[in-house]
Short mmCIF file of C-alpha atoms and ligand atoms in Angstrom, two decimals:
data_model
loop_
_atom_site.label_atom_id
_atom_site.label_comp_id
_atom_site.label_asym_id
_atom_site.label_seq_id
_atom_site.Cartn_x
_atom_site.Cartn_y
_atom_site.Cartn_z
CA MET A 1 -42.50 -58.46 -125.39
CA LYS A 2 -42.72 -56.34 -128.44
CA ARG A 3 -39.53 -54.63 -129.35
CA GLY A 4 -39.49 -50.95 -130.21
CA VAL A 5 -38.53 -49.72 -133.66
CA TRP A 6 -37.22 -46.31 -134.55
CA ALA A 7 -40.16 -44.21 -135.61
CA THR A 8 -38.19 -42.64 -138.37
CA ARG A 9 -35.08 -43.22 -140.19
CA LEU A 10 -33.89 -39.93 -138.83
CA GLY A 11 -34.52 -41.23 -135.48
CA PHE A 12 -31.86 -43.84 -135.77
CA TYR A 13 -29.31 -41.37 -137.05
CA LEU A 14 -29.89 -39.01 -134.32
CA ALA A 15 -29.56 -41.65 -131.71
CA ALA A 16 -26.48 -43.24 -133.30
CA ILE A 17 -24.76 -39.88 -134.05
CA GLY A 18 -26.00 -38.58 -130.80
CA SER A 19 -24.48 -41.39 -128.86
CA ALA A 20 -21.27 -40.99 -130.87
CA PHE A 21 -21.11 -37.37 -130.25
CA GLY A 22 -20.10 -36.67 -126.64
CA LEU A 23 -17.37 -35.82 -124.33
CA GLY A 24 -15.14 -38.16 -126.43
CA ASN A 25 -15.13 -35.71 -129.29
CA VAL A 26 -14.85 -32.40 -127.36
CA TRP A 27 -13.08 -33.28 -124.05
CA ARG A 28 -11.13 -36.41 -124.83
CA PHE A 29 -9.95 -35.99 -128.40
CA PRO A 30 -8.11 -32.69 -128.04
CA TYR A 31 -6.16 -34.10 -124.85
CA VAL A 32 -5.31 -37.26 -126.50
CA VAL A 33 -4.22 -35.48 -129.63
CA ALA A 34 -2.03 -33.22 -127.39
CA GLU A 35 -0.51 -36.12 -125.65
CA ASN A 36 0.58 -37.84 -128.81
CA GLY A 37 2.22 -34.85 -130.45
CA GLY A 38 -0.63 -33.37 -132.76
CA GLY A 39 -0.95 -33.65 -136.52
CA ALA A 40 0.59 -37.11 -137.15
CA PHE A 41 -1.76 -38.72 -134.61
CA VAL A 42 -4.74 -36.74 -136.10
CA LEU A 43 -3.89 -38.22 -139.45
CA LEU A 44 -3.35 -41.80 -138.14
CA TYR A 45 -6.73 -41.47 -136.24
CA LEU A 46 -8.68 -40.43 -139.23
CA PHE A 47 -7.27 -43.20 -141.35
CA LEU A 48 -8.15 -45.70 -138.74
CA VAL A 49 -11.62 -44.35 -138.34
CA PHE A 50 -12.44 -45.54 -141.72
CA LEU A 51 -10.18 -48.45 -142.12
CA ILE A 52 -10.96 -50.05 -138.61
CA GLY A 53 -14.01 -48.10 -137.21
CA MET A 54 -16.41 -48.35 -139.99
CA PRO A 55 -16.27 -52.04 -140.57
CA LEU A 56 -16.58 -52.69 -136.81
CA LEU A 57 -19.57 -50.37 -136.66
CA VAL A 58 -21.36 -52.16 -139.45
CA GLY A 59 -20.52 -55.43 -137.64
CA GLU A 60 -22.08 -54.42 -134.31
CA LEU A 61 -25.16 -53.04 -136.04
CA LEU A 62 -25.59 -56.21 -137.97
CA LEU A 63 -25.31 -58.52 -134.95
CA GLY A 64 -28.14 -56.50 -133.34
CA LYS A 65 -30.24 -56.20 -136.40
CA VAL A 66 -30.28 -59.98 -137.20
CA GLU A 67 -30.53 -61.09 -133.76
CA ARG A 68 -32.98 -58.34 -132.56
CA LYS A 69 -31.55 -58.34 -129.14
CA SER A 70 -29.01 -56.39 -127.20
CA ILE A 71 -25.47 -57.79 -126.86
CA PHE A 72 -25.70 -60.28 -123.95
CA SER A 73 -28.73 -62.00 -125.20
CA ALA A 74 -27.62 -61.87 -128.81
CA MET A 75 -24.43 -63.70 -127.71
CA ARG A 76 -26.24 -66.26 -125.77
CA ALA A 77 -28.65 -66.80 -128.57
CA LEU A 78 -25.83 -67.41 -131.02
CA SER A 79 -23.98 -69.67 -128.50
CA GLN A 80 -26.97 -72.08 -128.04
CA ARG A 81 -28.18 -72.00 -131.60
CA SER A 82 -25.08 -73.24 -133.30
CA SER A 83 -23.87 -75.80 -130.64
CA SER A 84 -27.24 -77.70 -131.05
CA LEU A 85 -26.82 -77.88 -134.69
CA SER A 86 -23.37 -79.05 -134.82
CA LEU A 87 -23.32 -83.06 -134.46
CA ASN A 88 -19.86 -83.18 -135.84
CA GLN A 89 -17.51 -84.33 -133.14
CA ASP A 90 -13.97 -83.93 -134.85
CA PHE A 91 -11.32 -81.79 -133.15
CA LYS A 92 -12.21 -78.55 -134.88
CA SER A 93 -15.77 -78.55 -134.15
CA LYS A 94 -14.94 -79.58 -130.57
CA ILE A 95 -12.90 -76.46 -130.20
CA ARG A 96 -15.61 -74.32 -131.88
CA GLN A 97 -18.12 -75.62 -129.36
CA ARG A 98 -15.81 -74.75 -126.47
CA ILE A 99 -15.58 -71.26 -127.88
CA GLN A 100 -19.17 -71.01 -128.37
CA SER A 101 -19.93 -71.69 -124.68
CA VAL A 102 -17.97 -68.53 -123.67
CA LEU A 103 -19.94 -66.25 -126.21
CA PRO A 104 -22.27 -64.91 -123.30
CA GLY A 105 -19.22 -64.05 -121.34
CA ILE A 106 -18.08 -61.85 -124.16
CA GLY A 107 -21.39 -60.17 -124.00
CA LEU A 108 -21.16 -59.80 -120.20
CA PHE A 109 -17.80 -58.36 -120.67
CA SER A 110 -19.05 -55.59 -122.99
CA VAL A 111 -21.85 -54.62 -120.61
CA PHE A 112 -19.37 -54.48 -117.71
CA VAL A 113 -17.17 -52.11 -119.70
CA CYS A 114 -20.12 -50.06 -120.60
CA THR A 115 -21.07 -49.65 -116.88
CA LEU A 116 -17.36 -48.67 -115.88
CA ILE A 117 -17.38 -46.04 -118.69
CA LEU A 118 -20.79 -44.49 -117.69
CA ALA A 119 -19.41 -44.37 -114.18
CA TYR A 120 -16.54 -42.17 -115.00
CA TYR A 121 -18.31 -40.40 -117.84
CA ALA A 122 -20.78 -39.16 -115.11
CA VAL A 123 -18.02 -37.64 -113.26
CA ILE A 124 -16.73 -35.74 -116.26
CA SER A 125 -20.35 -34.82 -117.11
CA GLY A 126 -20.48 -33.44 -113.57
CA TRP A 127 -17.44 -31.27 -114.27
CA VAL A 128 -19.25 -29.76 -117.20
CA LEU A 129 -22.45 -29.18 -115.40
CA HIS A 130 -20.62 -27.45 -112.71
CA HIS A 131 -18.97 -25.14 -115.28
CA LEU A 132 -22.41 -24.34 -116.78
CA VAL A 133 -23.80 -23.51 -113.46
CA GLN A 134 -20.91 -21.27 -112.62
CA MET A 135 -21.02 -19.51 -115.88
CA VAL A 136 -24.82 -18.78 -115.61
CA LEU A 137 -24.29 -17.48 -112.03
CA THR A 138 -21.53 -15.13 -113.19
CA TYR A 139 -23.64 -13.89 -116.02
CA PHE A 140 -26.56 -12.99 -113.77
CA SER A 141 -24.48 -11.67 -110.99
CA GLY A 142 -22.81 -9.31 -113.27
CA ASP A 143 -19.46 -9.97 -111.64
CA LEU A 144 -16.21 -9.95 -113.56
CA PHE A 145 -15.33 -13.28 -114.97
CA GLU A 146 -12.38 -14.85 -113.07
CA GLY A 147 -12.90 -18.42 -113.67
CA TYR A 148 -9.41 -19.94 -113.93
CA ASN A 149 -9.90 -21.98 -110.94
CA ILE A 150 -13.49 -23.20 -111.49
CA LEU A 151 -12.29 -26.70 -111.87
CA GLU A 152 -9.76 -26.47 -109.11
CA LYS A 153 -12.50 -25.85 -106.52
CA LEU A 154 -14.62 -28.64 -107.76
CA LEU A 155 -11.75 -31.17 -107.82
CA GLN A 156 -10.86 -30.45 -104.14
CA SER A 157 -14.38 -30.82 -102.90
CA ALA A 158 -15.48 -34.52 -102.50
CA TRP A 159 -19.06 -33.59 -101.70
CA MET A 160 -19.31 -31.28 -104.73
CA GLN A 161 -18.10 -33.84 -107.20
CA ILE A 162 -20.37 -36.52 -105.86
CA PHE A 163 -23.37 -34.08 -105.81
CA TYR A 164 -22.74 -33.07 -109.63
CA THR A 165 -22.28 -36.83 -110.50
CA ALA A 166 -25.52 -37.73 -108.77
CA VAL A 167 -27.51 -34.81 -110.34
CA HIS A 168 -26.22 -35.91 -113.79
CA LEU A 169 -27.00 -39.59 -113.22
CA GLY A 170 -30.42 -38.53 -111.90
CA LEU A 171 -31.32 -36.51 -114.83
CA VAL A 172 -30.26 -39.42 -117.26
CA THR A 173 -32.19 -41.95 -115.49
CA PHE A 174 -35.30 -39.86 -115.45
CA ILE A 175 -35.05 -39.37 -119.32
CA VAL A 176 -34.17 -42.99 -120.22
CA ALA A 177 -36.87 -44.43 -117.89
CA ARG A 178 -39.38 -43.11 -120.34
CA ASP A 179 -39.78 -45.00 -123.69
CA ILE A 180 -37.14 -45.38 -126.36
CA GLU A 181 -38.93 -43.22 -128.92
CA GLN A 182 -40.32 -40.72 -126.60
CA GLY A 183 -37.28 -40.44 -124.43
CA LEU A 184 -34.31 -40.66 -126.81
CA GLU A 185 -35.55 -39.76 -130.16
CA ARG A 186 -37.44 -36.53 -129.04
CA PHE A 187 -34.61 -35.36 -126.90
CA LEU A 188 -31.82 -35.83 -129.59
CA GLY A 189 -33.87 -34.52 -132.37
CA PHE A 190 -34.20 -31.22 -130.44
CA MET A 191 -30.73 -30.84 -129.37
CA MET A 192 -28.72 -31.79 -132.35
CA PRO A 193 -29.09 -28.65 -134.36
CA ILE A 194 -28.14 -26.48 -131.19
CA PHE A 195 -24.80 -28.32 -131.17
CA ILE A 196 -23.89 -27.72 -134.78
CA VAL A 197 -24.64 -24.03 -134.68
CA LEU A 198 -22.89 -23.47 -131.52
CA LEU A 199 -19.76 -25.37 -132.66
CA LEU A 200 -19.52 -23.34 -135.72
CA VAL A 201 -19.86 -20.10 -134.16
CA LEU A 202 -17.26 -21.02 -131.46
CA ALA A 203 -14.85 -22.32 -134.22
CA GLY A 204 -15.21 -18.95 -135.90
CA ARG A 205 -14.30 -17.27 -132.62
CA SER A 206 -11.39 -19.33 -131.86
CA MET A 207 -10.09 -18.78 -135.41
CA SER A 208 -9.92 -15.21 -134.82
CA LEU A 209 -7.31 -15.50 -132.01
CA GLU A 210 -3.76 -14.68 -133.13
CA SER A 211 -2.79 -18.21 -132.08
CA ALA A 212 -4.97 -19.74 -134.73
CA PRO A 213 -2.38 -20.31 -137.39
CA GLU A 214 -0.03 -22.08 -134.99
CA ALA A 215 -2.98 -24.16 -133.73
CA LEU A 216 -3.87 -25.34 -137.19
CA ARG A 217 -0.22 -26.22 -137.90
CA PHE A 218 -0.05 -28.31 -134.67
CA LEU A 219 -3.39 -29.98 -135.49
CA PHE A 220 -2.78 -30.85 -139.18
CA TYR A 221 0.93 -30.75 -139.94
CA PRO A 222 2.04 -34.13 -139.41
CA ASP A 223 5.55 -34.78 -137.55
CA PHE A 224 5.60 -38.51 -137.45
CA SER A 225 8.66 -38.61 -135.11
CA LYS A 226 6.18 -37.47 -132.27
CA LEU A 227 4.28 -40.66 -132.38
CA LYS A 228 4.98 -43.04 -129.60
CA ALA A 229 4.79 -46.81 -129.43
CA SER A 230 1.35 -46.69 -127.66
CA SER A 231 -0.06 -44.07 -130.13
CA LEU A 232 -1.56 -46.87 -132.23
CA GLY A 233 -3.35 -48.28 -129.25
CA GLN A 234 -4.47 -44.84 -128.06
CA ALA A 235 -5.86 -44.08 -131.49
CA LEU A 236 -7.74 -47.27 -131.68
CA GLY A 237 -9.04 -46.99 -128.04
CA HIS A 238 -10.18 -43.42 -128.47
CA LEU A 239 -11.98 -44.25 -131.84
CA PHE A 240 -13.71 -47.13 -130.39
CA PHE A 241 -14.77 -44.88 -127.36
CA THR A 242 -15.90 -42.05 -129.60
CA LEU A 243 -17.74 -44.25 -132.06
CA SER A 244 -19.22 -46.27 -129.25
CA ILE A 245 -17.82 -49.49 -130.55
CA GLY A 246 -17.23 -52.46 -128.22
CA PHE A 247 -19.94 -51.42 -125.63
CA GLY A 248 -22.64 -53.45 -127.47
CA ALA A 249 -24.25 -49.82 -127.85
CA MET A 250 -24.53 -50.28 -131.60
CA VAL A 251 -25.84 -53.79 -131.06
CA THR A 252 -28.78 -52.37 -129.09
CA PHE A 253 -29.39 -49.75 -131.60
CA GLY A 254 -29.02 -52.10 -134.43
CA SER A 255 -31.75 -54.21 -132.87
CA TYR A 256 -34.18 -51.27 -133.06
CA LEU A 257 -33.45 -50.94 -136.86
CA ARG A 258 -36.07 -51.61 -139.46
CA GLU A 259 -35.74 -54.51 -141.67
CA LYS A 260 -34.91 -52.38 -144.79
CA ALA A 261 -32.24 -50.31 -143.21
CA TYR A 262 -29.02 -50.47 -145.17
CA LEU A 263 -26.01 -50.97 -142.84
CA PRO A 264 -22.74 -49.88 -144.68
CA MET A 265 -24.30 -46.48 -145.33
CA ALA A 266 -25.44 -46.03 -141.61
CA GLY A 267 -21.80 -47.03 -140.62
CA PHE A 268 -20.29 -44.44 -143.10
CA ARG A 269 -22.44 -41.75 -142.04
CA VAL A 270 -22.03 -42.06 -138.31
CA ALA A 271 -18.12 -42.33 -138.66
CA THR A 272 -17.93 -39.27 -140.87
CA VAL A 273 -20.01 -36.94 -138.93
CA ASP A 274 -18.33 -37.94 -135.59
CA SER A 275 -14.85 -37.27 -137.00
CA MET A 276 -15.93 -33.86 -138.18
CA ILE A 277 -17.24 -33.03 -134.77
CA SER A 278 -13.82 -34.04 -133.17
CA LEU A 279 -11.99 -31.99 -135.85
CA PHE A 280 -14.10 -28.98 -135.02
CA ALA A 281 -13.62 -29.37 -131.36
CA GLY A 282 -9.77 -29.42 -132.05
CA ILE A 283 -10.14 -26.19 -133.93
CA ILE A 284 -12.04 -24.69 -131.15
CA ILE A 285 -9.61 -25.85 -128.47
CA PHE A 286 -6.12 -25.53 -129.63
CA PRO A 287 -6.00 -21.94 -130.41
CA LEU A 288 -7.14 -21.46 -126.85
CA VAL A 289 -4.56 -23.73 -125.30
CA LEU A 290 -1.88 -21.96 -127.17
CA ALA A 291 -3.20 -18.58 -126.22
CA GLY A 292 -3.42 -19.47 -122.61
CA ALA A 293 0.50 -19.50 -122.21
CA GLN A 294 0.20 -22.00 -119.33
CA ALA A 295 1.19 -25.53 -119.93
CA VAL A 296 -1.98 -27.38 -119.75
CA HIS A 297 -2.57 -31.02 -120.50
CA GLY A 298 -4.37 -34.29 -119.56
CA PRO A 299 -8.04 -34.49 -118.59
CA GLU A 300 -8.10 -30.96 -117.36
CA LEU A 301 -7.03 -29.28 -120.82
CA LEU A 302 -10.56 -28.34 -121.96
CA PHE A 303 -11.58 -26.91 -118.79
CA GLN A 304 -8.25 -24.80 -118.66
CA ALA A 305 -8.59 -23.77 -122.19
CA VAL A 306 -12.12 -22.43 -122.43
CA PRO A 307 -11.93 -19.76 -119.71
CA VAL A 308 -9.20 -18.21 -122.03
CA LEU A 309 -11.61 -17.59 -124.63
CA ILE A 310 -14.29 -16.33 -121.96
CA SER A 311 -11.78 -13.86 -120.67
CA ARG A 312 -10.46 -12.67 -124.18
CA VAL A 313 -13.48 -11.85 -126.15
CA GLU A 314 -16.27 -9.45 -125.58
CA GLY A 315 -19.37 -10.96 -124.13
CA GLY A 316 -17.29 -14.12 -123.32
CA VAL A 317 -19.47 -15.33 -120.47
CA LEU A 318 -22.28 -15.87 -122.90
CA TYR A 319 -20.05 -18.00 -125.19
CA GLY A 320 -19.01 -19.85 -122.10
CA ILE A 321 -22.72 -20.56 -121.35
CA GLY A 322 -23.26 -21.66 -124.84
CA PHE A 323 -20.21 -23.81 -124.87
CA PHE A 324 -21.01 -25.76 -121.80
CA LEU A 325 -24.62 -25.83 -122.49
CA SER A 326 -23.89 -27.64 -125.77
CA LEU A 327 -21.22 -29.85 -124.35
CA TYR A 328 -23.61 -30.80 -121.39
CA LEU A 329 -26.22 -31.76 -123.82
CA ALA A 330 -23.77 -33.69 -125.81
CA ALA A 331 -22.67 -35.51 -122.46
CA LEU A 332 -26.37 -36.01 -121.52
CA GLY A 333 -27.12 -37.76 -124.90
CA ALA A 334 -24.12 -39.95 -124.72
CA SER A 335 -25.00 -40.91 -120.99
CA MET A 336 -28.46 -41.71 -122.09
CA GLY A 337 -27.13 -44.14 -124.65
CA LEU A 338 -24.91 -45.81 -122.21
CA LEU A 339 -27.58 -46.21 -119.72
CA GLU A 340 -29.90 -47.45 -122.43
CA THR A 341 -27.46 -50.14 -123.47
CA ILE A 342 -26.96 -51.41 -119.96
CA SER A 343 -30.57 -51.43 -118.96
CA ALA A 344 -31.57 -52.92 -122.33
CA ASN A 345 -29.32 -55.94 -121.47
CA PHE A 346 -31.01 -56.18 -118.01
CA ARG A 347 -34.38 -56.13 -119.43
CA ASP A 348 -33.63 -58.86 -122.11
CA VAL A 349 -32.15 -61.22 -119.70
CA TYR A 350 -34.34 -60.74 -116.58
CA ARG A 351 -37.47 -59.55 -118.30
CA TRP A 352 -37.44 -56.55 -115.82
CA LYS A 353 -39.63 -53.55 -116.53
CA ARG A 354 -38.04 -50.63 -118.14
CA THR A 355 -38.00 -48.51 -115.04
CA LYS A 356 -36.67 -51.17 -112.73
CA ALA A 357 -33.88 -52.06 -115.23
CA VAL A 358 -32.94 -48.46 -115.70
CA GLY A 359 -32.90 -47.73 -112.03
CA ILE A 360 -30.85 -50.66 -111.12
CA ALA A 361 -28.26 -49.83 -113.78
CA ALA A 362 -28.13 -46.13 -112.68
CA VAL A 363 -27.54 -47.06 -108.93
CA LEU A 364 -24.75 -49.42 -109.95
CA CYS A 365 -23.18 -46.69 -111.96
CA PHE A 366 -23.36 -44.25 -109.11
CA ILE A 367 -21.68 -46.66 -106.78
CA LEU A 368 -18.83 -47.13 -109.20
CA ALA A 369 -18.62 -43.44 -110.00
CA ILE A 370 -17.76 -42.68 -106.33
CA PHE A 371 -14.09 -43.75 -107.03
CA PRO A 372 -13.28 -41.50 -109.81
CA ALA A 373 -15.26 -38.65 -108.13
CA LEU A 374 -12.98 -38.92 -105.05
CA SER A 375 -9.83 -39.32 -107.10
CA SER A 376 -8.69 -35.74 -106.80
CA ASN A 377 -9.49 -35.30 -103.12
CA LEU A 378 -10.24 -38.03 -100.53
CA LEU A 379 -8.35 -40.64 -102.73
CA ARG A 380 -5.71 -38.15 -104.07
CA ASP A 381 -2.91 -40.44 -102.80
CA VAL A 382 -4.07 -43.64 -104.62
CA GLN A 383 -1.58 -43.31 -107.67
CA ILE A 384 0.26 -45.32 -110.10
CA GLY A 385 3.14 -43.33 -111.67
CA SER A 386 1.62 -39.98 -111.66
CA MET A 387 -1.81 -41.09 -112.73
CA GLY A 388 -4.69 -40.83 -110.19
CA ILE A 389 -7.91 -43.19 -110.12
CA LEU A 390 -9.57 -41.13 -112.91
CA GLU A 391 -6.68 -41.39 -115.27
CA ILE A 392 -5.85 -45.04 -114.49
CA LEU A 393 -9.64 -45.96 -115.25
CA ASP A 394 -9.54 -43.83 -118.47
CA SER A 395 -6.38 -45.54 -119.67
CA VAL A 396 -7.26 -49.07 -118.62
CA ILE A 397 -10.74 -48.93 -119.95
CA ILE A 398 -10.08 -47.19 -123.12
CA ASN A 399 -6.65 -48.22 -124.23
CA TRP A 400 -6.98 -51.87 -123.13
CA LEU A 401 -10.49 -53.08 -122.36
CA LEU A 402 -12.30 -51.54 -125.30
CA PRO A 403 -9.81 -52.83 -128.00
CA ILE A 404 -10.13 -56.30 -126.40
CA ALA A 405 -13.98 -55.94 -126.37
CA ALA A 406 -13.98 -54.71 -130.05
CA LEU A 407 -11.68 -57.59 -131.07
CA LEU A 408 -13.72 -60.25 -129.44
CA GLY A 409 -17.00 -58.86 -130.81
CA SER A 410 -15.53 -58.86 -134.30
CA GLN A 411 -14.56 -62.47 -134.22
CA VAL A 412 -18.01 -63.37 -133.09
CA VAL A 413 -19.44 -61.53 -136.07
CA LEU A 414 -16.92 -63.09 -138.35
CA TYR A 415 -17.29 -66.75 -137.35
CA PHE A 416 -20.42 -67.20 -135.44
CA ILE A 417 -23.10 -65.60 -137.79
CA SER A 418 -23.60 -67.57 -140.98
CA GLU A 419 -22.40 -66.24 -144.34
CA LYS A 420 -25.83 -66.32 -145.74
CA VAL A 421 -27.39 -64.07 -143.03
CA LYS A 422 -24.51 -61.63 -143.31
CA LEU A 423 -24.63 -61.40 -146.97
CA GLU A 424 -28.44 -60.66 -146.83
CA GLN A 425 -27.66 -57.63 -144.85
CA PHE A 426 -25.55 -56.19 -147.56
CA GLU A 427 -28.42 -56.51 -150.15
CA ASP A 428 -30.27 -53.52 -151.06
CA HIS A 429 -32.16 -52.47 -154.05
CA GLU A 430 -30.16 -49.39 -154.65
CA ASN A 431 -26.91 -51.28 -154.28
CA GLN A 432 -25.68 -53.27 -157.48
CA ALA A 433 -22.82 -55.15 -155.92
CA PRO A 434 -23.74 -56.49 -152.48
CA ARG A 435 -21.41 -59.57 -152.78
CA ARG A 436 -18.31 -57.56 -153.60
CA MET A 437 -19.16 -55.02 -150.83
CA TYR A 438 -19.73 -57.84 -148.41
CA SER A 439 -16.30 -59.62 -149.23
CA HIS A 440 -14.50 -56.40 -148.91
CA TRP A 441 -15.98 -55.89 -145.45
CA ARG A 442 -15.15 -59.39 -144.48
CA LEU A 443 -11.61 -59.21 -145.83
CA VAL A 444 -10.93 -56.12 -143.85
CA LEU A 445 -12.32 -57.44 -140.61
CA LYS A 446 -10.32 -60.59 -140.92
CA TRP A 447 -7.00 -59.46 -142.28
CA ILE A 448 -6.76 -55.84 -141.17
CA VAL A 449 -8.82 -55.12 -138.16
CA THR A 450 -7.83 -58.25 -136.29
CA PRO A 451 -4.01 -58.19 -136.73
CA LEU A 452 -3.94 -54.32 -136.17
CA ILE A 453 -5.66 -54.49 -132.79
CA LEU A 454 -3.39 -57.38 -131.64
CA VAL A 455 -0.32 -55.27 -132.79
CA ALA A 456 -1.57 -52.31 -130.98
CA LEU A 457 -2.00 -54.42 -127.77
CA VAL A 458 1.51 -55.75 -128.05
CA LEU A 459 3.03 -52.33 -128.61
CA GLU A 460 1.31 -51.06 -125.64
CA SER A 461 2.46 -53.88 -123.46
CA LEU A 462 5.93 -53.31 -124.48
CA GLU A 463 5.72 -49.63 -123.60
CA VAL A 464 4.23 -50.65 -120.15
CA PHE A 465 6.99 -53.01 -119.60
CA GLY A 466 9.64 -50.44 -120.71
CA VAL A 467 10.98 -52.43 -123.60
CA LEU A 468 10.13 -49.63 -125.95
N1 LIG B 501 -19.14 -41.89 -127.91
C1 LIG B 501 -19.48 -41.32 -126.81
C2 LIG B 501 -18.49 -40.01 -126.72
O1 LIG B 501 -17.85 -39.75 -127.63
C3 LIG B 501 -19.21 -42.17 -125.66
C4 LIG B 501 -19.86 -43.41 -125.73
C5 LIG B 501 -19.09 -44.54 -125.68
C6 LIG B 501 -21.26 -43.75 -125.81
N2 LIG B 501 -19.97 -45.53 -125.80
C7 LIG B 501 -21.20 -45.24 -125.86
C8 LIG B 501 -22.40 -43.20 -125.74
C9 LIG B 501 -22.37 -46.03 -125.89
C10 LIG B 501 -23.59 -43.82 -125.98
C11 LIG B 501 -23.50 -45.20 -125.95
O2 LIG B 501 -18.58 -39.35 -125.78
#
C-alpha cells in the first residue's frame, strides 16, 4: 500500500497547526487558566510549552517519520525488530525484551485515549454548532438577542445534545473519508486565514471594553500564591492536549512527512503558533468574563462569556456568528485530525479500506460520546464530588491519561530507537551543529521531561488523596 505524502510543505504545517488549534485553545485554555488563578499559571504554561512540549512534539514526529507508520504499527515494528536482534541473555537485556514486548500496548493505549477524547470533543463541538445555529437564526429573524440561556437549553435536552454530537461526527466522517490530501489539506488551507483574521478583530473588540485592563492584569500579572499542587499536572495535561501530544496524532502526521523535512523547526513553529492562539483567546475571553459580572467558571465559561460581547456591542450578533463559525471550523479541523489518527491505526493494522476504517472509528466514538452528552440531563446524578461525567472524563483523560501516554511515548523514543537513526533526523544542510542540537534534545527528554511528568503525577495524587 502506498503511503500518502503531504503535497506541499505548507500542507504539513496547516495540518499540524490545524490539529493543534482547536477547542483546546479557545474553550479549554481560558477556563483552566481561570481555575488556576491566572497570570502565574499562564507563565508556567508558556514555559512548559517550550521546555516540555516542543521536545516531545519532535519525538512523536520523529517516531512517525522514521517508521512511516501510525503509532500502533510503529510500536509493533519497534518491538519485533529489536527483540530479534538481541541474542544477549544477561539480566539487563532480558528486562529490555520484556519491556519491548509491551510496546504495542503503549500504542494501543494512545489510540484508546485518542478515541475517548474525540468522544467528548464531539459533544463540545456540538455545543459550538448549536450556538452558531442559534446566532444565525437570531440574525435572520431580526429578533433581539437574549441568548444568555442558549447553553442551558441545550444542556437540559438529551436529544438535542445527541443530535448535535451526531451531526458533528457525521460531518467529520464525511470529510475524513476522502483522501488525506484532498480532505485534510484543502479544507485546512482554506479555513486557516479565516481564523486568524476573526481572532484579531474579536481581540480588538474585547480590548475596547472597560474591563480590558483588569483582564490583562489577571492574565499576565503572576501571583504565584494562587497556584495549586495540581497546577503543574494541569498545565502539562493541557499542553499535551492542545499540542496534540500523547495521542499518536503527530506520529501519524510525521509518517506523511517527506524525507527532507527538518523536525526541530517543525516542532518550534507548531508550539509557537499554538501558544499565540491560546493567548489571543484569553485576551478575547477574559474582558468578557469580567464584564459579565456573573461568576462563571468551568467548561461553560466560554459559552457564558461570549453572549456578553454580543449584547454589549453594536452588531453583536454578527460578531457572534463570526466567533462561533471560526470556533466551529477549528473544532472541525481538530476532530478531523483525531479521527484521521484513529482510523490510520485501523488501516495500518487491519489493512481496511479508508472508508471502512473511518466509518468504524466514527461509530465507536459516537457510542462513547453518548455518556458525556447525557451528563447534564439523563445522567445528571452520576457525580463524583461536584463533577459530572463530562468533567470527570475531561479531568481523567487530560490530567492523568495524557501525561502517562506522553511519558511512555517519550521513553520509547529515548530507548527503543537507535541513536544513529535519531541523529540522522537532526541533520540538515542548513543546520551546522546537528550533533549538539540532538544531544540537547536527548538531555532534556531524559532529565527534564521525564522527572517533571512524574513529579506532576505525584503532586496530583497527593492532592486527590487530600495530603496537600
Ligand atoms: N489540539 C486540539 C485542540 O487544542 C485537540 C487535539 C488533541 C487534537 N489531540 C489531537 C486534534 C489530535 C487533532 C489531532 O483542540
